[in-house]
Amino acid sequence: MGRVDSEKEIEEKTKAVWRKTKAKLDALDSQKLRLGVQIVFLLATLYTGWRFVLFVHYVRYGGQPVTRPPGVEAFLPLSSLISLKYWVLTGIYNSIHPAGLAIFIAIVLMGILVKRSFCSWVCPIGFLSEYLWKFGRKILGRNWVLPKALDYPLRSVKYLLLFFFAWGILGQMSVMALRAFIYSPYNRMADVKMLLFFEHLSAFSFWVMVALAVLSIPIKNFWCRYLCPYGALLGFLSLFSPVKITRNPKTCVDCRLCTEACPANIQVHKLNRVVSDECTTCLRCTSVCPEEKTLDLRLPNKKKPIPPWVYALTIVLIFVLVTGLARLTGHWKNSLSVEEYRVRLQEINRPIYNHTGGGRR
Ligand code: SF4
Ligand code: SF4
């Protein structure tokens, strides 16, 4: 009997601890959580970039061996899209940029399951953009909203870019063309070429970047809203996502704080459910709503909202699980040896290393 009591006691205590922990987790501020996740991904990106710089330095000049960080392939989305199509059509998960494909799959899954959260929770460019417009608001007193006549056509530019790449890759490339690209000298060295691009930045590229940064100060998320094809892909996929920002019109007092807080210029206070390709689920709107249980993130027909910490955890888990699975199944590190990198780096200015160079070598 005593044993049963103590077992019950333990169960009660465990439940009480969980209730307390859950209450604390539920009370976590969504914006602080988001900042935490953004910083973790930013640091991971910077670390990966730095390790890659060291790796290329080692390939060039020798010295202490440095292993190549496979995560650098996150910056090769077109190569990853080509790999994805090749994988689907042939069942071959190529070993040239396997991590790039794993990261691409994780991002696509994020888009379908947790909307365009990648843009406001994970992407370092999204993070930078956010702080540029916040800086703009500080120095200018407010941000500019482009007139609809300009905003709509500009928003379609990112879809045109996405369509251009998707049509070229998904619509036009045969299995033979996919294979030729994947194993081409250009693709093998695409990561190194990307580094060289930044090392020898042309004046044109430099000024384009400066212009984008300057435009991002008065205009919220200029790059993400108007130009990023990744944003377009995720915006499109997010329309199929079950989670949506949901407003209860019965308790809403029409203060419009949500609309003012929205970086995507969505009229949140007028909508019962935010179905927009521009919503990045940044949760800024829900964090400023003064009325309880009025504006939150929900699955359809669910009475309870999704707490921000559950949402944050889901985003991180999707990324960790997909990339972890790739590591466990040997689809993470590429098959290029340091020697191959060394030989190819010496001849990287030859035409076969241009994206039109083609050829298998
Ligand atoms: S609707 Fe809310 S969650 Fe979506 S972008 Fe606007 S502020 Fe962020
Ligand atoms: S912030 Fe909340 S109460 Fe105010 S308009 Fe938006 S949903 Fe309604």
mmCIF file with all atom_site columns, C-alpha atoms in Angstrom, residues 70-265:
data_model
loop_
_atom_site.group_PDB
_atom_site.id
_atom_site.type_symbol
_atom_site.label_atom_id
_atom_site.label_alt_id
_atom_site.label_comp_id
_atom_site.label_asym_id
_atom_site.label_entity_id
_atom_site.label_seq_id
_atom_site.pdbx_PDB_ins_code
_atom_site.Cartn_x
_atom_site.Cartn_y
_atom_site.Cartn_z
_atom_site.occupancy
_atom_site.B_iso_or_equiv
_atom_site.pdbx_formal_charge
_atom_site.auth_seq_id
_atom_site.auth_comp_id
_atom_site.auth_asym_id
_atom_site.auth_atom_id
_atom_site.pdbx_PDB_model_num
ATOM 1   C CA . PRO A 1 70  ? 29.642  20.378 -45.488 1.00 0.00 ? 70  PRO A CA 1
ATOM 2   C CA . GLY A 1 71  ? 27.108  22.983 -44.265 1.00 0.00 ? 71  GLY A CA 1
ATOM 3   C CA . VAL A 1 72  ? 28.645  25.472 -46.705 1.00 0.00 ? 72  VAL A CA 1
ATOM 4   C CA . GLU A 1 73  ? 26.532  23.775 -49.393 1.00 0.00 ? 73  GLU A CA 1
ATOM 5   C CA . ALA A 1 74  ? 23.490  25.552 -47.924 1.00 0.00 ? 74  ALA A CA 1
ATOM 6   C CA . PHE A 1 75  ? 24.535  28.421 -50.186 1.00 0.00 ? 75  PHE A CA 1
ATOM 7   C CA . LEU A 1 76  ? 24.138  26.360 -53.365 1.00 0.00 ? 76  LEU A CA 1
ATOM 8   C CA . PRO A 1 77  ? 20.329  26.221 -53.703 1.00 0.00 ? 77  PRO A CA 1
ATOM 9   C CA . LEU A 1 78  ? 20.272  25.773 -57.487 1.00 0.00 ? 78  LEU A CA 1
ATOM 10  C CA . SER A 1 79  ? 22.712  22.888 -57.350 1.00 0.00 ? 79  SER A CA 1
ATOM 11  C CA . SER A 1 80  ? 20.508  21.423 -54.587 1.00 0.00 ? 80  SER A CA 1
ATOM 12  C CA . LEU A 1 81  ? 17.361  21.761 -56.704 1.00 0.00 ? 81  LEU A CA 1
ATOM 13  C CA . ILE A 1 82  ? 19.136  19.955 -59.541 1.00 0.00 ? 82  ILE A CA 1
ATOM 14  C CA . SER A 1 83  ? 20.249  17.254 -57.082 1.00 0.00 ? 83  SER A CA 1
ATOM 15  C CA . LEU A 1 84  ? 16.688  16.908 -55.815 1.00 0.00 ? 84  LEU A CA 1
ATOM 16  C CA . LYS A 1 85  ? 15.279  16.351 -59.291 1.00 0.00 ? 85  LYS A CA 1
ATOM 17  C CA . TYR A 1 86  ? 18.070  13.907 -60.102 1.00 0.00 ? 86  TYR A CA 1
ATOM 18  C CA . TRP A 1 87  ? 17.381  12.015 -56.858 1.00 0.00 ? 87  TRP A CA 1
ATOM 19  C CA . VAL A 1 88  ? 13.630  11.835 -57.527 1.00 0.00 ? 88  VAL A CA 1
ATOM 20  C CA . LEU A 1 89  ? 14.112  10.655 -61.125 1.00 0.00 ? 89  LEU A CA 1
ATOM 21  C CA . THR A 1 90  ? 16.963  8.222  -60.636 1.00 0.00 ? 90  THR A CA 1
ATOM 22  C CA . GLY A 1 91  ? 16.983  7.344  -56.934 1.00 0.00 ? 91  GLY A CA 1
ATOM 23  C CA . ILE A 1 92  ? 20.635  8.462  -56.824 1.00 0.00 ? 92  ILE A CA 1
ATOM 24  C CA . TYR A 1 93  ? 21.506  10.818 -54.003 1.00 0.00 ? 93  TYR A CA 1
ATOM 25  C CA . ASN A 1 94  ? 24.641  12.325 -55.505 1.00 0.00 ? 94  ASN A CA 1
ATOM 26  C CA . SER A 1 95  ? 27.772  12.697 -53.423 1.00 0.00 ? 95  SER A CA 1
ATOM 27  C CA . ILE A 1 96  ? 29.019  15.981 -54.882 1.00 0.00 ? 96  ILE A CA 1
ATOM 28  C CA . HIS A 1 97  ? 26.966  18.283 -52.635 1.00 0.00 ? 97  HIS A CA 1
ATOM 29  C CA . PRO A 1 98  ? 24.904  15.907 -50.454 1.00 0.00 ? 98  PRO A CA 1
ATOM 30  C CA . ALA A 1 99  ? 24.626  18.301 -47.487 1.00 0.00 ? 99  ALA A CA 1
ATOM 31  C CA . GLY A 1 100 ? 23.201  20.988 -49.784 1.00 0.00 ? 100 GLY A CA 1
ATOM 32  C CA . LEU A 1 101 ? 20.396  18.638 -50.789 1.00 0.00 ? 101 LEU A CA 1
ATOM 33  C CA . ALA A 1 102 ? 19.699  17.678 -47.152 1.00 0.00 ? 102 ALA A CA 1
ATOM 34  C CA . ILE A 1 103 ? 19.502  21.336 -46.114 1.00 0.00 ? 103 ILE A CA 1
ATOM 35  C CA . PHE A 1 104 ? 17.308  22.139 -49.122 1.00 0.00 ? 104 PHE A CA 1
ATOM 36  C CA . ILE A 1 105 ? 14.909  19.325 -48.158 1.00 0.00 ? 105 ILE A CA 1
ATOM 37  C CA . ALA A 1 106 ? 14.830  20.618 -44.562 1.00 0.00 ? 106 ALA A CA 1
ATOM 38  C CA . ILE A 1 107 ? 13.954  24.129 -45.781 1.00 0.00 ? 107 ILE A CA 1
ATOM 39  C CA . VAL A 1 108 ? 11.236  22.863 -48.141 1.00 0.00 ? 108 VAL A CA 1
ATOM 40  C CA . LEU A 1 109 ? 9.765   20.768 -45.308 1.00 0.00 ? 109 LEU A CA 1
ATOM 41  C CA . MET A 1 110 ? 9.810   23.834 -43.088 1.00 0.00 ? 110 MET A CA 1
ATOM 42  C CA . GLY A 1 111 ? 7.882   25.767 -45.731 1.00 0.00 ? 111 GLY A CA 1
ATOM 43  C CA . ILE A 1 112 ? 5.190   23.086 -45.911 1.00 0.00 ? 112 ILE A CA 1
ATOM 44  C CA . LEU A 1 113 ? 4.919   22.358 -42.188 1.00 0.00 ? 113 LEU A CA 1
ATOM 45  C CA . VAL A 1 114 ? 5.702   25.635 -40.435 1.00 0.00 ? 114 VAL A CA 1
ATOM 46  C CA . LYS A 1 115 ? 5.098   28.207 -43.145 1.00 0.00 ? 115 LYS A CA 1
ATOM 47  C CA . ARG A 1 116 ? 7.701   30.723 -44.218 1.00 0.00 ? 116 ARG A CA 1
ATOM 48  C CA . SER A 1 117 ? 9.300   30.577 -40.764 1.00 0.00 ? 117 SER A CA 1
ATOM 49  C CA . PHE A 1 118 ? 12.705  29.966 -42.354 1.00 0.00 ? 118 PHE A CA 1
ATOM 50  C CA . CYS A 1 119 ? 12.799  33.650 -43.393 1.00 0.00 ? 119 CYS A CA 1
ATOM 51  C CA . SER A 1 120 ? 12.190  35.134 -39.946 1.00 0.00 ? 120 SER A CA 1
ATOM 52  C CA . TRP A 1 121 ? 13.626  32.433 -37.670 1.00 0.00 ? 121 TRP A CA 1
ATOM 53  C CA . VAL A 1 122 ? 16.574  30.877 -39.518 1.00 0.00 ? 122 VAL A CA 1
ATOM 54  C CA . CYS A 1 123 ? 17.876  32.809 -42.538 1.00 0.00 ? 123 CYS A CA 1
ATOM 55  C CA . PRO A 1 124 ? 20.860  35.073 -41.731 1.00 0.00 ? 124 PRO A CA 1
ATOM 56  C CA . ILE A 1 125 ? 19.861  37.421 -44.580 1.00 0.00 ? 125 ILE A CA 1
ATOM 57  C CA . GLY A 1 126 ? 16.366  37.689 -43.070 1.00 0.00 ? 126 GLY A CA 1
ATOM 58  C CA . PHE A 1 127 ? 17.985  38.453 -39.716 1.00 0.00 ? 127 PHE A CA 1
ATOM 59  C CA . LEU A 1 128 ? 20.194  41.150 -41.226 1.00 0.00 ? 128 LEU A CA 1
ATOM 60  C CA . SER A 1 129 ? 17.234  42.621 -43.157 1.00 0.00 ? 129 SER A CA 1
ATOM 61  C CA . GLU A 1 130 ? 15.160  42.808 -39.979 1.00 0.00 ? 130 GLU A CA 1
ATOM 62  C CA . TYR A 1 131 ? 17.821  44.791 -38.136 1.00 0.00 ? 131 TYR A CA 1
ATOM 63  C CA . LEU A 1 132 ? 18.353  47.074 -41.123 1.00 0.00 ? 132 LEU A CA 1
ATOM 64  C CA . TRP A 1 133 ? 14.687  48.146 -41.189 1.00 0.00 ? 133 TRP A CA 1
ATOM 65  C CA . LYS A 1 134 ? 14.635  48.450 -37.407 1.00 0.00 ? 134 LYS A CA 1
ATOM 66  C CA . PHE A 1 135 ? 17.657  50.730 -37.734 1.00 0.00 ? 135 PHE A CA 1
ATOM 67  C CA . GLY A 1 136 ? 15.796  52.646 -40.466 1.00 0.00 ? 136 GLY A CA 1
ATOM 68  C CA . ARG A 1 137 ? 12.783  53.090 -38.208 1.00 0.00 ? 137 ARG A CA 1
ATOM 69  C CA . LYS A 1 138 ? 15.064  54.440 -35.506 1.00 0.00 ? 138 LYS A CA 1
ATOM 70  C CA . ILE A 1 139 ? 16.793  57.036 -37.653 1.00 0.00 ? 139 ILE A CA 1
ATOM 71  C CA . LEU A 1 140 ? 13.875  57.932 -39.943 1.00 0.00 ? 140 LEU A CA 1
ATOM 72  C CA . GLY A 1 141 ? 11.114  57.642 -37.345 1.00 0.00 ? 141 GLY A CA 1
ATOM 73  C CA . ARG A 1 142 ? 9.225   55.160 -39.531 1.00 0.00 ? 142 ARG A CA 1
ATOM 74  C CA . ASN A 1 143 ? 9.600   52.801 -42.483 1.00 0.00 ? 143 ASN A CA 1
ATOM 75  C CA . TRP A 1 144 ? 8.325   53.455 -45.970 1.00 0.00 ? 144 TRP A CA 1
ATOM 76  C CA . VAL A 1 145 ? 5.490   51.411 -47.431 1.00 0.00 ? 145 VAL A CA 1
ATOM 77  C CA . LEU A 1 146 ? 5.600   51.422 -51.205 1.00 0.00 ? 146 LEU A CA 1
ATOM 78  C CA . PRO A 1 147 ? 2.334   52.299 -52.994 1.00 0.00 ? 147 PRO A CA 1
ATOM 79  C CA . LYS A 1 148 ? 0.379   49.235 -54.136 1.00 0.00 ? 148 LYS A CA 1
ATOM 80  C CA . ALA A 1 149 ? 0.973   50.110 -57.793 1.00 0.00 ? 149 ALA A CA 1
ATOM 81  C CA . LEU A 1 150 ? 4.699   49.603 -57.165 1.00 0.00 ? 150 LEU A CA 1
ATOM 82  C CA . ASP A 1 151 ? 4.542   47.003 -54.406 1.00 0.00 ? 151 ASP A CA 1
ATOM 83  C CA . TYR A 1 152 ? 2.552   44.353 -56.333 1.00 0.00 ? 152 TYR A CA 1
ATOM 84  C CA . PRO A 1 153 ? 4.691   44.305 -59.490 1.00 0.00 ? 153 PRO A CA 1
ATOM 85  C CA . LEU A 1 154 ? 7.878   44.356 -57.405 1.00 0.00 ? 154 LEU A CA 1
ATOM 86  C CA . ARG A 1 155 ? 6.646   41.439 -55.276 1.00 0.00 ? 155 ARG A CA 1
ATOM 87  C CA . SER A 1 156 ? 6.148   39.424 -58.415 1.00 0.00 ? 156 SER A CA 1
ATOM 88  C CA . VAL A 1 157 ? 9.851   39.798 -59.356 1.00 0.00 ? 157 VAL A CA 1
ATOM 89  C CA . LYS A 1 158 ? 10.872  37.097 -56.880 1.00 0.00 ? 158 LYS A CA 1
ATOM 90  C CA . TYR A 1 159 ? 8.228   34.771 -58.365 1.00 0.00 ? 159 TYR A CA 1
ATOM 91  C CA . LEU A 1 160 ? 9.510   35.497 -61.858 1.00 0.00 ? 160 LEU A CA 1
ATOM 92  C CA . LEU A 1 161 ? 13.031  34.581 -60.721 1.00 0.00 ? 161 LEU A CA 1
ATOM 93  C CA . LEU A 1 162 ? 11.691  31.420 -59.071 1.00 0.00 ? 162 LEU A CA 1
ATOM 94  C CA . PHE A 1 163 ? 9.729   30.533 -62.183 1.00 0.00 ? 163 PHE A CA 1
ATOM 95  C CA . PHE A 1 164 ? 12.810  31.119 -64.336 1.00 0.00 ? 164 PHE A CA 1
ATOM 96  C CA . PHE A 1 165 ? 14.932  28.711 -62.239 1.00 0.00 ? 165 PHE A CA 1
ATOM 97  C CA . ALA A 1 166 ? 12.142  26.149 -61.712 1.00 0.00 ? 166 ALA A CA 1
ATOM 98  C CA . TRP A 1 167 ? 11.253  26.128 -65.407 1.00 0.00 ? 167 TRP A CA 1
ATOM 99  C CA . GLY A 1 168 ? 14.899  25.847 -66.431 1.00 0.00 ? 168 GLY A CA 1
ATOM 100 C CA . ILE A 1 169 ? 15.660  23.030 -63.982 1.00 0.00 ? 169 ILE A CA 1
ATOM 101 C CA . LEU A 1 170 ? 12.407  21.168 -63.315 1.00 0.00 ? 170 LEU A CA 1
ATOM 102 C CA . GLY A 1 171 ? 10.889  21.776 -66.717 1.00 0.00 ? 171 GLY A CA 1
ATOM 103 C CA . GLN A 1 172 ? 13.827  21.609 -69.089 1.00 0.00 ? 172 GLN A CA 1
ATOM 104 C CA . MET A 1 173 ? 16.667  19.473 -67.754 1.00 0.00 ? 173 MET A CA 1
ATOM 105 C CA . SER A 1 174 ? 16.732  15.822 -68.768 1.00 0.00 ? 174 SER A CA 1
ATOM 106 C CA . VAL A 1 175 ? 18.355  13.170 -66.571 1.00 0.00 ? 175 VAL A CA 1
ATOM 107 C CA . MET A 1 176 ? 21.407  13.351 -68.823 1.00 0.00 ? 176 MET A CA 1
ATOM 108 C CA . ALA A 1 177 ? 21.622  17.126 -68.454 1.00 0.00 ? 177 ALA A CA 1
ATOM 109 C CA . LEU A 1 178 ? 21.161  16.841 -64.678 1.00 0.00 ? 178 LEU A CA 1
ATOM 110 C CA . ARG A 1 179 ? 23.947  14.268 -64.427 1.00 0.00 ? 179 ARG A CA 1
ATOM 111 C CA . ALA A 1 180 ? 26.225  16.332 -66.667 1.00 0.00 ? 180 ALA A CA 1
ATOM 112 C CA . PHE A 1 181 ? 25.717  19.357 -64.424 1.00 0.00 ? 181 PHE A CA 1
ATOM 113 C CA . ILE A 1 182 ? 26.093  17.512 -61.107 1.00 0.00 ? 182 ILE A CA 1
ATOM 114 C CA . TYR A 1 183 ? 29.421  15.916 -62.066 1.00 0.00 ? 183 TYR A CA 1
ATOM 115 C CA . SER A 1 184 ? 30.711  18.917 -64.027 1.00 0.00 ? 184 SER A CA 1
ATOM 116 C CA . PRO A 1 185 ? 33.894  20.706 -62.892 1.00 0.00 ? 185 PRO A CA 1
ATOM 117 C CA . TYR A 1 186 ? 31.764  23.809 -62.287 1.00 0.00 ? 186 TYR A CA 1
ATOM 118 C CA . ASN A 1 187 ? 29.449  22.105 -59.816 1.00 0.00 ? 187 ASN A CA 1
ATOM 119 C CA . ARG A 1 188 ? 32.267  20.224 -58.107 1.00 0.00 ? 188 ARG A CA 1
ATOM 120 C CA . MET A 1 189 ? 33.920  23.543 -57.330 1.00 0.00 ? 189 MET A CA 1
ATOM 121 C CA . ALA A 1 190 ? 30.746  25.609 -56.894 1.00 0.00 ? 190 ALA A CA 1
ATOM 122 C CA . ASP A 1 191 ? 31.446  26.155 -53.174 1.00 0.00 ? 191 ASP A CA 1
ATOM 123 C CA . VAL A 1 192 ? 35.006  27.374 -53.867 1.00 0.00 ? 192 VAL A CA 1
ATOM 124 C CA . LYS A 1 193 ? 33.795  29.565 -56.728 1.00 0.00 ? 193 LYS A CA 1
ATOM 125 C CA . MET A 1 194 ? 31.291  31.155 -54.358 1.00 0.00 ? 194 MET A CA 1
ATOM 126 C CA . LEU A 1 195 ? 34.123  32.013 -51.972 1.00 0.00 ? 195 LEU A CA 1
ATOM 127 C CA . LEU A 1 196 ? 36.231  33.394 -54.823 1.00 0.00 ? 196 LEU A CA 1
ATOM 128 C CA . PHE A 1 197 ? 33.253  35.523 -55.869 1.00 0.00 ? 197 PHE A CA 1
ATOM 129 C CA . PHE A 1 198 ? 33.310  37.255 -52.480 1.00 0.00 ? 198 PHE A CA 1
ATOM 130 C CA . GLU A 1 199 ? 37.125  37.375 -52.332 1.00 0.00 ? 199 GLU A CA 1
ATOM 131 C CA . HIS A 1 200 ? 37.288  39.133 -55.703 1.00 0.00 ? 200 HIS A CA 1
ATOM 132 C CA . LEU A 1 201 ? 34.024  41.022 -55.531 1.00 0.00 ? 201 LEU A CA 1
ATOM 133 C CA . SER A 1 202 ? 33.550  43.067 -58.696 1.00 0.00 ? 202 SER A CA 1
ATOM 134 C CA . ALA A 1 203 ? 32.698  46.741 -58.369 1.00 0.00 ? 203 ALA A CA 1
ATOM 135 C CA . PHE A 1 204 ? 29.263  46.001 -59.868 1.00 0.00 ? 204 PHE A CA 1
ATOM 136 C CA . SER A 1 205 ? 28.466  43.238 -57.347 1.00 0.00 ? 205 SER A CA 1
ATOM 137 C CA . PHE A 1 206 ? 29.719  45.401 -54.504 1.00 0.00 ? 206 PHE A CA 1
ATOM 138 C CA . TRP A 1 207 ? 27.474  48.317 -55.437 1.00 0.00 ? 207 TRP A CA 1
ATOM 139 C CA . VAL A 1 208 ? 24.476  46.039 -55.983 1.00 0.00 ? 208 VAL A CA 1
ATOM 140 C CA . MET A 1 209 ? 24.949  44.736 -52.435 1.00 0.00 ? 209 MET A CA 1
ATOM 141 C CA . VAL A 1 210 ? 25.332  48.245 -51.079 1.00 0.00 ? 210 VAL A CA 1
ATOM 142 C CA . ALA A 1 211 ? 22.161  49.321 -52.919 1.00 0.00 ? 211 ALA A CA 1
ATOM 143 C CA . LEU A 1 212 ? 20.205  46.362 -51.495 1.00 0.00 ? 212 LEU A CA 1
ATOM 144 C CA . ALA A 1 213 ? 21.442  47.128 -47.987 1.00 0.00 ? 213 ALA A CA 1
ATOM 145 C CA . VAL A 1 214 ? 20.600  50.826 -48.324 1.00 0.00 ? 214 VAL A CA 1
ATOM 146 C CA . LEU A 1 215 ? 17.106  50.053 -49.680 1.00 0.00 ? 215 LEU A CA 1
ATOM 147 C CA . SER A 1 216 ? 16.544  47.668 -46.765 1.00 0.00 ? 216 SER A CA 1
ATOM 148 C CA . ILE A 1 217 ? 16.881  50.544 -44.284 1.00 0.00 ? 217 ILE A CA 1
ATOM 149 C CA . PRO A 1 218 ? 13.705  52.473 -45.155 1.00 0.00 ? 218 PRO A CA 1
ATOM 150 C CA . ILE A 1 219 ? 11.813  49.526 -46.733 1.00 0.00 ? 219 ILE A CA 1
ATOM 151 C CA . LYS A 1 220 ? 11.097  46.522 -44.552 1.00 0.00 ? 220 LYS A CA 1
ATOM 152 C CA . ASN A 1 221 ? 12.753  43.311 -45.782 1.00 0.00 ? 221 ASN A CA 1
ATOM 153 C CA . PHE A 1 222 ? 13.418  44.726 -49.267 1.00 0.00 ? 222 PHE A CA 1
ATOM 154 C CA . TRP A 1 223 ? 15.408  41.697 -50.473 1.00 0.00 ? 223 TRP A CA 1
ATOM 155 C CA . CYS A 1 224 ? 13.066  39.087 -48.944 1.00 0.00 ? 224 CYS A CA 1
ATOM 156 C CA . ARG A 1 225 ? 9.864   40.778 -50.090 1.00 0.00 ? 225 ARG A CA 1
ATOM 157 C CA . TYR A 1 226 ? 10.829  41.629 -53.639 1.00 0.00 ? 226 TYR A CA 1
ATOM 158 C CA . LEU A 1 227 ? 13.782  39.625 -54.859 1.00 0.00 ? 227 LEU A CA 1
ATOM 159 C CA . CYS A 1 228 ? 14.575  36.417 -52.986 1.00 0.00 ? 228 CYS A CA 1
ATOM 160 C CA . PRO A 1 229 ? 13.551  33.316 -55.010 1.00 0.00 ? 229 PRO A CA 1
ATOM 161 C CA . TYR A 1 230 ? 13.887  31.228 -51.839 1.00 0.00 ? 230 TYR A CA 1
ATOM 162 C CA . GLY A 1 231 ? 11.347  33.562 -50.212 1.00 0.00 ? 231 GLY A CA 1
ATOM 163 C CA . ALA A 1 232 ? 9.062   33.043 -53.216 1.00 0.00 ? 232 ALA A CA 1
ATOM 164 C CA . LEU A 1 233 ? 9.354   29.257 -52.978 1.00 0.00 ? 233 LEU A CA 1
ATOM 165 C CA . LEU A 1 234 ? 8.674   29.277 -49.247 1.00 0.00 ? 234 LEU A CA 1
ATOM 166 C CA . GLY A 1 235 ? 5.851   31.810 -49.638 1.00 0.00 ? 235 GLY A CA 1
ATOM 167 C CA . PHE A 1 236 ? 4.203   29.529 -52.187 1.00 0.00 ? 236 PHE A CA 1
ATOM 168 C CA . LEU A 1 237 ? 4.693   26.392 -50.059 1.00 0.00 ? 237 LEU A CA 1
ATOM 169 C CA . SER A 1 238 ? 3.489   28.185 -46.932 1.00 0.00 ? 238 SER A CA 1
ATOM 170 C CA . LEU A 1 239 ? 0.034   28.533 -48.471 1.00 0.00 ? 239 LEU A CA 1
ATOM 171 C CA . PHE A 1 240 ? -0.331  24.756 -47.976 1.00 0.00 ? 240 PHE A CA 1
ATOM 172 C CA . SER A 1 241 ? 0.898   24.855 -44.395 1.00 0.00 ? 241 SER A CA 1
ATOM 173 C CA . PRO A 1 242 ? -1.726  23.975 -41.772 1.00 0.00 ? 242 PRO A CA 1
ATOM 174 C CA . VAL A 1 243 ? -0.528  26.586 -39.257 1.00 0.00 ? 243 VAL A CA 1
ATOM 175 C CA . LYS A 1 244 ? -1.861  30.093 -39.617 1.00 0.00 ? 244 LYS A CA 1
ATOM 176 C CA . ILE A 1 245 ? -2.071  33.263 -37.554 1.00 0.00 ? 245 ILE A CA 1
ATOM 177 C CA . THR A 1 246 ? -5.676  33.266 -36.371 1.00 0.00 ? 246 THR A CA 1
ATOM 178 C CA . ARG A 1 247 ? -7.710  36.178 -34.963 1.00 0.00 ? 247 ARG A CA 1
ATOM 179 C CA . ASN A 1 248 ? -10.786 35.909 -32.815 1.00 0.00 ? 248 ASN A CA 1
ATOM 180 C CA . PRO A 1 249 ? -13.043 38.748 -34.033 1.00 0.00 ? 249 PRO A CA 1
ATOM 181 C CA . LYS A 1 250 ? -15.259 38.416 -30.928 1.00 0.00 ? 250 LYS A CA 1
ATOM 182 C CA . THR A 1 251 ? -12.523 39.458 -28.524 1.00 0.00 ? 251 THR A CA 1
ATOM 183 C CA . CYS A 1 252 ? -10.545 41.715 -30.878 1.00 0.00 ? 252 CYS A CA 1
ATOM 184 C CA . VAL A 1 253 ? -10.813 45.379 -29.828 1.00 0.00 ? 253 VAL A CA 1
ATOM 185 C CA . ASP A 1 254 ? -9.617  46.639 -33.210 1.00 0.00 ? 254 ASP A CA 1
ATOM 186 C CA . CYS A 1 255 ? -6.594  48.444 -31.752 1.00 0.00 ? 255 CYS A CA 1
ATOM 187 C CA . ARG A 1 256 ? -4.602  47.649 -34.939 1.00 0.00 ? 256 ARG A CA 1
ATOM 188 C CA . LEU A 1 257 ? -1.370  47.083 -33.030 1.00 0.00 ? 257 LEU A CA 1
ATOM 189 C CA . CYS A 1 258 ? -0.947  43.785 -34.890 1.00 0.00 ? 258 CYS A CA 1
ATOM 190 C CA . THR A 1 259 ? -1.107  45.475 -38.279 1.00 0.00 ? 259 THR A CA 1
ATOM 191 C CA . GLU A 1 260 ? 1.336   48.160 -37.155 1.00 0.00 ? 260 GLU A CA 1
ATOM 192 C CA . ALA A 1 261 ? 3.772   45.503 -35.933 1.00 0.00 ? 261 ALA A CA 1
ATOM 193 C CA . CYS A 1 262 ? 3.599   43.386 -39.078 1.00 0.00 ? 262 CYS A CA 1
ATOM 194 C CA . PRO A 1 263 ? 6.789   43.712 -41.167 1.00 0.00 ? 263 PRO A CA 1
ATOM 195 C CA . ALA A 1 264 ? 4.957   42.206 -44.151 1.00 0.00 ? 264 ALA A CA 1
ATOM 196 C CA . ASN A 1 265 ? 2.371   45.027 -44.148 1.00 0.00 ? 265 ASN A CA 1
#
